[in-house]
Amino acid sequence: MQDSPAASQPATASARPSPFFVERVLEVTHWTDRLFSFRITRPASFRFRSGEFAMLGLMADGKPLLRAYSMASPFWEETLEFFSIKVPDGPLTSRLQNIRPGDEILMGKKPTGTLVLDALTPARRLYMFSTGTGIAPFASLIRDPETYEMFEQVILTHTCRLKAELAYGHDIVARAKADPLVGAEASARLIHYASTTREQSPHMGRITAMVDEGRLFAELGLPELSSDSDRVMICGSEAMLKDIKSRVEARGFIEGSNAAPGQFVIEKAFVS
Ligand code: A2P
């Protein structure tokens, strides 16, 4: 899906209704030389479930160029936030990283995705495993009151190569804890576990190794992963998804979908 072709119709000047909303950039934050987040206006008719993604992009050489982006803002907020990597030779992100307030952004009209609460059956704890920009859908889910209605405890893990790349995760967790709607629940029941793999930090190592060694659970004072008490959402690179999926399946977890809720769900962190 990360290389799914952009729709071929022009966004404007078409006799047919445009398949895209044309929105405006409100704010851009550069977190590192590889990562940035941005906020855009939200079309009044655009509804989504926390954890879903939409197609997002720009006009490039007279054609719309779009990629899948998870909404990183809560479903109830008036504006929309996204978190992106910058790929120097990436067709979209090499351009998108230069956006400024006031610029036009194209957005697909139909959100979709499997990283949604509807695809999971109820349990005691929800683990959200993310690497890199894979944290974006969880930025939305940790500010959804339903997350805390459905689960007693929510554990968000975020692993990046470097410490500076964890900054956006720290920021969205702080925002969730200060949120008027979910702040009390997030403060009491959201655990944020941030780790690095290529720079010294309080927690070092791949999340897969931490699960294998039981270090994650020991450090959090939680029991080992179990499909009886836990549900899992996974978002990261293709290799990370495969490696965590095999670990949860080895523990008997059944994959869920919108049509048939289960015990874990996965989604690729799209633009790479
Ligand atoms: P590592 O530094 O050991 O490759 P990337 O920036 O390449 O998307 O990686 C983001 C984070 O995900 C890095 O900390 C990286 O660790 C980690 N990672 C990459 N592949 C896997 C995998 N298969 N399983 C678990 N973590 C992974």
GROMACS .gro file of C-alpha atoms and ligand atoms in nm:
model
  299
    1MET     CA    1   0.000   0.000   0.000
    2GLN     CA    2   0.288   0.240   0.058
    3ASP     CA    3   0.348   0.262  -0.313
    4SER     CA    4  -0.014   0.251  -0.415
    5PRO     CA    5  -0.052   0.466  -0.724
    6ALA     CA    6  -0.197   0.808  -0.680
    7ALA     CA    7  -0.542   0.856  -0.824
    8SER     CA    8  -0.514   0.978  -1.177
    9GLN     CA    9  -0.780   1.246  -1.181
   10PRO     CA   10  -0.693   1.610  -1.131
   11ALA     CA   11  -0.820   1.742  -0.799
   12THR     CA   12  -0.957   2.055  -0.955
   13ALA     CA   13  -1.080   2.170  -1.293
   14SER     CA   14  -1.268   1.846  -1.348
   15ALA     CA   15  -1.626   1.817  -1.465
   16ARG     CA   16  -1.674   1.528  -1.224
   17PRO     CA   17  -1.677   1.584  -0.849
   18SER     CA   18  -1.320   1.570  -0.715
   19PRO     CA   19  -1.225   1.252  -0.529
   20PHE     CA   20  -1.026   1.471  -0.290
   21PHE     CA   21  -1.084   1.738  -0.034
   22VAL     CA   22  -0.858   2.039  -0.084
   23GLU     CA   23  -0.745   2.150   0.262
   24ARG     CA   24  -0.497   2.403   0.403
   25VAL     CA   25  -0.184   2.352   0.608
   26LEU     CA   26  -0.217   2.520   0.948
   27GLU     CA   27   0.107   2.426   1.123
   28VAL     CA   28   0.425   2.226   1.059
   29THR     CA   29   0.664   2.094   1.327
   30HIS     CA   30   1.003   1.950   1.235
   31TRP     CA   31   1.107   1.702   1.505
   32THR     CA   32   1.434   1.586   1.350
   33ASP     CA   33   1.592   1.602   1.006
   34ARG     CA   34   1.397   1.280   0.928
   35LEU     CA   35   1.061   1.343   1.098
   36PHE     CA   36   0.790   1.611   1.093
   37SER     CA   37   0.426   1.650   1.186
   38PHE     CA   38   0.171   1.884   1.038
   39ARG     CA   39  -0.182   2.002   1.099
   40ILE     CA   40  -0.441   2.077   0.832
   41THR     CA   41  -0.797   2.205   0.817
   42ARG     CA   42  -1.064   1.935   0.850
   43PRO     CA   43  -1.351   1.909   0.604
   44ALA     CA   44  -1.680   1.938   0.792
   45SER     CA   45  -1.808   1.612   0.642
   46PHE     CA   46  -1.493   1.406   0.712
   47ARG     CA   47  -1.549   1.140   0.979
   48PHE     CA   48  -1.304   0.868   1.082
   49ARG     CA   49  -1.248   0.608   1.353
   50SER     CA   50  -0.936   0.643   1.570
   51GLY     CA   51  -0.654   0.444   1.409
   52GLU     CA   52  -0.771   0.482   1.048
   53PHE     CA   53  -0.576   0.630   0.759
   54ALA     CA   54  -0.659   0.840   0.453
   55MET     CA   55  -0.480   0.926   0.131
   56LEU     CA   56  -0.293   1.253   0.160
   57GLY     CA   57  -0.076   1.449  -0.076
   58LEU     CA   58  -0.004   1.733  -0.312
   59MET     CA   59  -0.036   1.832  -0.673
   60ALA     CA   60   0.298   1.745  -0.831
   61ASP     CA   61   0.375   1.825  -1.194
   62GLY     CA   62   0.006   1.886  -1.253
   63LYS     CA   63  -0.107   1.555  -1.109
   64PRO     CA   64  -0.225   1.450  -0.763
   65LEU     CA   65   0.041   1.253  -0.574
   66LEU     CA   66  -0.099   1.083  -0.266
   67ARG     CA   67   0.009   0.825  -0.007
   68ALA     CA   68  -0.162   0.664   0.291
   69TYR     CA   69  -0.130   0.856   0.618
   70SER     CA   70  -0.281   0.764   0.954
   71MET     CA   71  -0.473   1.037   1.130
   72ALA     CA   72  -0.267   1.122   1.439
   73SER     CA   73  -0.533   1.346   1.590
   74PRO     CA   74  -0.838   1.234   1.785
   75PHE     CA   75  -1.160   1.179   1.592
   76TRP     CA   76  -1.329   1.463   1.778
   77GLU     CA   77  -1.074   1.737   1.707
   78GLU     CA   78  -1.156   2.027   1.470
   79THR     CA   79  -0.831   1.994   1.275
   80LEU     CA   80  -0.629   1.694   1.150
   81GLU     CA   81  -0.272   1.604   1.244
   82PHE     CA   82  -0.028   1.373   1.061
   83PHE     CA   83   0.322   1.246   1.137
   84SER     CA   84   0.563   1.179   0.853
   85ILE     CA   85   0.909   1.068   0.766
   86LYS     CA   86   1.117   1.274   0.520
   87VAL     CA   87   1.271   1.065   0.247
   88PRO     CA   88   1.517   1.275   0.046
   89ASP     CA   89   1.429   1.107  -0.284
   90GLY     CA   90   1.073   1.002  -0.186
   91PRO     CA   91   0.829   1.121  -0.454
   92LEU     CA   92   0.585   1.266  -0.201
   93THR     CA   93   0.779   1.326   0.121
   94SER     CA   94   1.064   1.510  -0.052
   95ARG     CA   95   0.797   1.767  -0.147
   96LEU     CA   96   0.569   1.738   0.156
   97GLN     CA   97   0.850   1.820   0.398
   98ASN     CA   98   0.858   2.172   0.251
   99ILE     CA   99   0.492   2.257   0.315
  100ARG     CA  100   0.414   2.577   0.501
  101PRO     CA  101   0.102   2.719   0.665
  102GLY     CA  102  -0.143   2.827   0.398
  103ASP     CA  103  -0.038   2.564   0.141
  104GLU     CA  104  -0.297   2.334  -0.016
  105ILE     CA  105  -0.311   1.965   0.078
  106LEU     CA  106  -0.519   1.701  -0.097
  107MET     CA  107  -0.699   1.442   0.112
  108GLY     CA  108  -0.890   1.134   0.000
  109LYS     CA  109  -1.253   1.138   0.105
  110LYS     CA  110  -1.270   0.785   0.247
  111PRO     CA  111  -1.076   0.685   0.559
  112THR     CA  112  -1.011   0.316   0.619
  113GLY     CA  113  -0.796   0.075   0.821
  114THR     CA  114  -0.783  -0.222   1.055
  115LEU     CA  115  -0.607  -0.063   1.353
  116VAL     CA  116  -0.942   0.016   1.512
  117LEU     CA  117  -1.108  -0.078   1.838
  118ASP     CA  118  -1.394  -0.240   1.642
  119ALA     CA  119  -1.150  -0.507   1.516
  120LEU     CA  120  -1.063  -0.623   1.869
  121THR     CA  121  -1.259  -0.819   2.125
  122PRO     CA  122  -1.262  -0.683   2.481
  123ALA     CA  123  -0.985  -0.772   2.726
  124ARG     CA  124  -0.802  -0.627   3.022
  125ARG     CA  125  -0.500  -0.468   2.853
  126LEU     CA  126  -0.423  -0.320   2.513
  127TYR     CA  127  -0.064  -0.328   2.385
  128MET     CA  128   0.018  -0.086   2.102
  129PHE     CA  129   0.355  -0.179   1.951
  130SER     CA  130   0.507   0.085   1.723
  131THR     CA  131   0.835   0.170   1.556
  132GLY     CA  132   0.921   0.497   1.381
  133THR     CA  133   0.622   0.677   1.229
  134GLY     CA  134   0.410   0.371   1.320
  135ILE     CA  135   0.314   0.560   1.635
  136ALA     CA  136   0.080   0.789   1.434
  137PRO     CA  137  -0.244   0.587   1.459
  138PHE     CA  138  -0.183   0.536   1.832
  139ALA     CA  139  -0.159   0.913   1.878
  140SER     CA  140  -0.525   0.912   1.783
  141LEU     CA  141  -0.627   0.602   1.979
  142ILE     CA  142  -0.474   0.717   2.309
  143ARG     CA  143  -0.702   1.021   2.298
  144ASP     CA  144  -1.020   0.823   2.230
  145PRO     CA  145  -1.235   0.775   2.542
  146GLU     CA  146  -1.351   0.438   2.406
  147THR     CA  147  -0.995   0.303   2.436
  148TYR     CA  148  -1.017   0.351   2.812
  149GLU     CA  149  -1.375   0.222   2.829
  150MET     CA  150  -1.268  -0.099   2.658
  151PHE     CA  151  -0.933  -0.156   2.834
  152GLU     CA  152  -0.820  -0.114   3.195
  153GLN     CA  153  -0.459  -0.059   3.092
  154VAL     CA  154  -0.306   0.071   2.770
  155ILE     CA  155   0.063   0.011   2.694
  156LEU     CA  156   0.215   0.211   2.408
  157THR     CA  157   0.563   0.103   2.303
  158HIS     CA  158   0.764   0.317   2.062
  159THR     CA  159   1.106   0.215   1.935
  160CYS     CA  160   1.329   0.432   1.717
  161ARG     CA  161   1.694   0.430   1.622
  162LEU     CA  162   1.775   0.754   1.806
  163LYS     CA  163   1.652   0.935   2.117
  164ALA     CA  164   1.552   1.250   1.925
  165GLU     CA  165   1.315   1.035   1.716
  166LEU     CA  166   1.113   0.954   2.028
  167ALA     CA  167   1.018   1.321   2.081
  168TYR     CA  168   0.686   1.312   1.897
  169GLY     CA  169   0.578   1.012   2.107
  170HIS     CA  170   0.663   1.194   2.429
  171ASP     CA  171   0.467   1.493   2.305
  172ILE     CA  172   0.150   1.305   2.215
  173VAL     CA  173   0.153   1.113   2.544
  174ALA     CA  174   0.191   1.442   2.734
  175ARG     CA  175  -0.098   1.584   2.533
  176ALA     CA  176  -0.315   1.279   2.609
  177LYS     CA  177  -0.241   1.314   2.981
  178ALA     CA  178  -0.331   1.684   2.974
  179ASP     CA  179  -0.640   1.631   2.762
  180PRO     CA  180  -0.969   1.755   2.911
  181LEU     CA  181  -1.154   1.451   2.775
  182VAL     CA  182  -0.921   1.158   2.852
  183GLY     CA  183  -0.650   1.317   3.068
  184ALA     CA  184  -0.754   1.151   3.393
  185GLU     CA  185  -0.778   0.804   3.231
  186ALA     CA  186  -0.454   0.845   3.035
  187SER     CA  187  -0.266   0.969   3.344
  188ALA     CA  188  -0.379   0.671   3.547
  189ARG     CA  189  -0.387   0.393   3.288
  190LEU     CA  190  -0.163   0.474   2.988
  191ILE     CA  191   0.194   0.341   3.004
  192HIS     CA  192   0.445   0.478   2.752
  193TYR     CA  193   0.752   0.261   2.694
  194ALA     CA  194   1.005   0.432   2.465
  195SER     CA  195   1.322   0.258   2.351
  196THR     CA  196   1.613   0.312   2.113
  197THR     CA  197   1.826   0.072   1.916
  198ARG     CA  198   2.120   0.279   1.796
  199GLU     CA  199   2.177   0.529   2.076
  200GLN     CA  200   2.207   0.484   2.450
  201SER     CA  201   1.880   0.552   2.637
  202PRO     CA  202   1.703   0.420   2.951
  203HIS     CA  203   1.550   0.133   2.748
  204MET     CA  204   1.765  -0.010   2.473
  205GLY     CA  205   1.686  -0.278   2.219
  206ARG     CA  206   1.437  -0.394   1.962
  207ILE     CA  207   1.089  -0.449   2.100
  208THR     CA  208   1.096  -0.805   1.965
  209ALA     CA  209   1.400  -0.885   2.180
  210MET     CA  210   1.236  -0.725   2.482
  211VAL     CA  211   0.928  -0.941   2.433
  212ASP     CA  212   1.140  -1.254   2.380
  213GLU     CA  213   1.350  -1.192   2.689
  214GLY     CA  214   1.049  -1.085   2.897
  215ARG     CA  215   1.231  -0.758   2.972
  216LEU     CA  216   0.935  -0.545   2.867
  217PHE     CA  217   0.698  -0.718   3.110
  218ALA     CA  218   0.950  -0.737   3.394
  219GLU     CA  219   1.029  -0.366   3.368
  220LEU     CA  220   0.660  -0.272   3.360
  221GLY     CA  221   0.567  -0.516   3.636
  222LEU     CA  222   0.316  -0.686   3.409
  223PRO     CA  223   0.255  -1.054   3.334
  224GLU     CA  224   0.379  -1.207   3.006
  225LEU     CA  225   0.159  -1.149   2.699
  226SER     CA  226  -0.151  -1.366   2.704
  227SER     CA  227  -0.449  -1.382   2.470
  228ASP     CA  228  -0.671  -1.430   2.778
  229SER     CA  229  -0.600  -1.084   2.915
  230ASP     CA  230  -0.430  -0.885   2.638
  231ARG     CA  231  -0.504  -0.743   2.294
  232VAL     CA  232  -0.236  -0.619   2.055
  233MET     CA  233  -0.216  -0.353   1.784
  234ILE     CA  234   0.101  -0.338   1.574
  235CYS     CA  235   0.223  -0.060   1.344
  236GLY     CA  236   0.570  -0.033   1.194
  237SER     CA  237   0.780  -0.153   0.904
  238GLU     CA  238   0.696  -0.468   0.710
  239ALA     CA  239   0.974  -0.660   0.888
  240MET     CA  240   0.866  -0.542   1.232
  241LEU     CA  241   0.503  -0.638   1.165
  242LYS     CA  242   0.607  -0.984   1.054
  243ASP     CA  243   0.831  -1.037   1.356
  244ILE     CA  244   0.576  -0.924   1.616
  245LYS     CA  245   0.294  -1.104   1.439
  246SER     CA  246   0.484  -1.433   1.457
  247ARG     CA  247   0.543  -1.376   1.829
  248VAL     CA  248   0.180  -1.308   1.915
  249GLU     CA  249   0.059  -1.592   1.693
  250ALA     CA  250   0.301  -1.826   1.872
  251ARG     CA  251   0.117  -1.725   2.190
  252GLY     CA  252  -0.218  -1.819   2.034
  253PHE     CA  253  -0.346  -1.473   1.943
  254ILE     CA  254  -0.599  -1.467   1.658
  255GLU     CA  255  -0.587  -1.182   1.405
  256GLY     CA  256  -0.895  -0.957   1.399
  257SER     CA  257  -1.058  -0.750   1.127
  258ASN     CA  258  -1.347  -0.511   1.093
  259ALA     CA  259  -1.569  -0.801   0.989
  260ALA     CA  260  -1.445  -1.045   1.253
  261PRO     CA  261  -1.295  -0.887   1.567
  262GLY     CA  262  -1.003  -1.078   1.715
  263GLN     CA  263  -0.709  -1.053   1.951
  264PHE     CA  264  -0.456  -0.858   1.744
  265VAL     CA  265  -0.446  -0.629   1.441
  266ILE     CA  266  -0.165  -0.496   1.224
  267GLU     CA  267  -0.103  -0.208   0.985
  268LYS     CA  268   0.205  -0.100   0.797
  269ALA     CA  269   0.349   0.245   0.875
  270PHE     CA  270   0.292   0.352   0.521
  271VAL     CA  271   0.527   0.606   0.372
  272SER     CA  272   0.884   0.497   0.394
  273A2P     P1  273   1.729  -0.132   1.436
  273A2P     O1  274   1.799  -0.003   1.463
  273A2P     O2  275   1.786  -0.248   1.511
  273A2P     O3  276   1.713  -0.160   1.289
  273A2P     P2  277   1.351   0.218   1.088
  273A2P     O4  278   1.396   0.360   1.115
  273A2P     O5  279   1.448   0.138   1.007
  273A2P     O6  280   1.211   0.210   1.036
  273A2P     O7  281   1.349   0.147   1.229
  273A2P     C1  282   1.274   0.197   1.336
  273A2P     C2  283   1.301   0.112   1.455
  273A2P     O8  284   1.246  -0.019   1.434
  273A2P     C3  285   1.449   0.092   1.481
  273A2P     O9  286   1.471   0.106   1.620
  273A2P     C4  287   1.476  -0.049   1.430
  273A2P    O10  288   1.580  -0.116   1.498
  273A2P     C5  289   1.344  -0.116   1.463
  273A2P     N1  290   1.322  -0.234   1.380
  273A2P     C6  291   1.352  -0.251   1.250
  273A2P     N2  292   1.317  -0.373   1.207
  273A2P     C7  293   1.264  -0.436   1.313
  273A2P     C8  294   1.209  -0.567   1.332
  273A2P     N3  295   1.205  -0.656   1.233
  273A2P     N4  296   1.161  -0.597   1.454
  273A2P     C9  297   1.167  -0.509   1.555
  273A2P     N5  298   1.217  -0.384   1.543
  273A2P    C10  299   1.265  -0.347   1.424
   0.00000   0.00000   0.00000
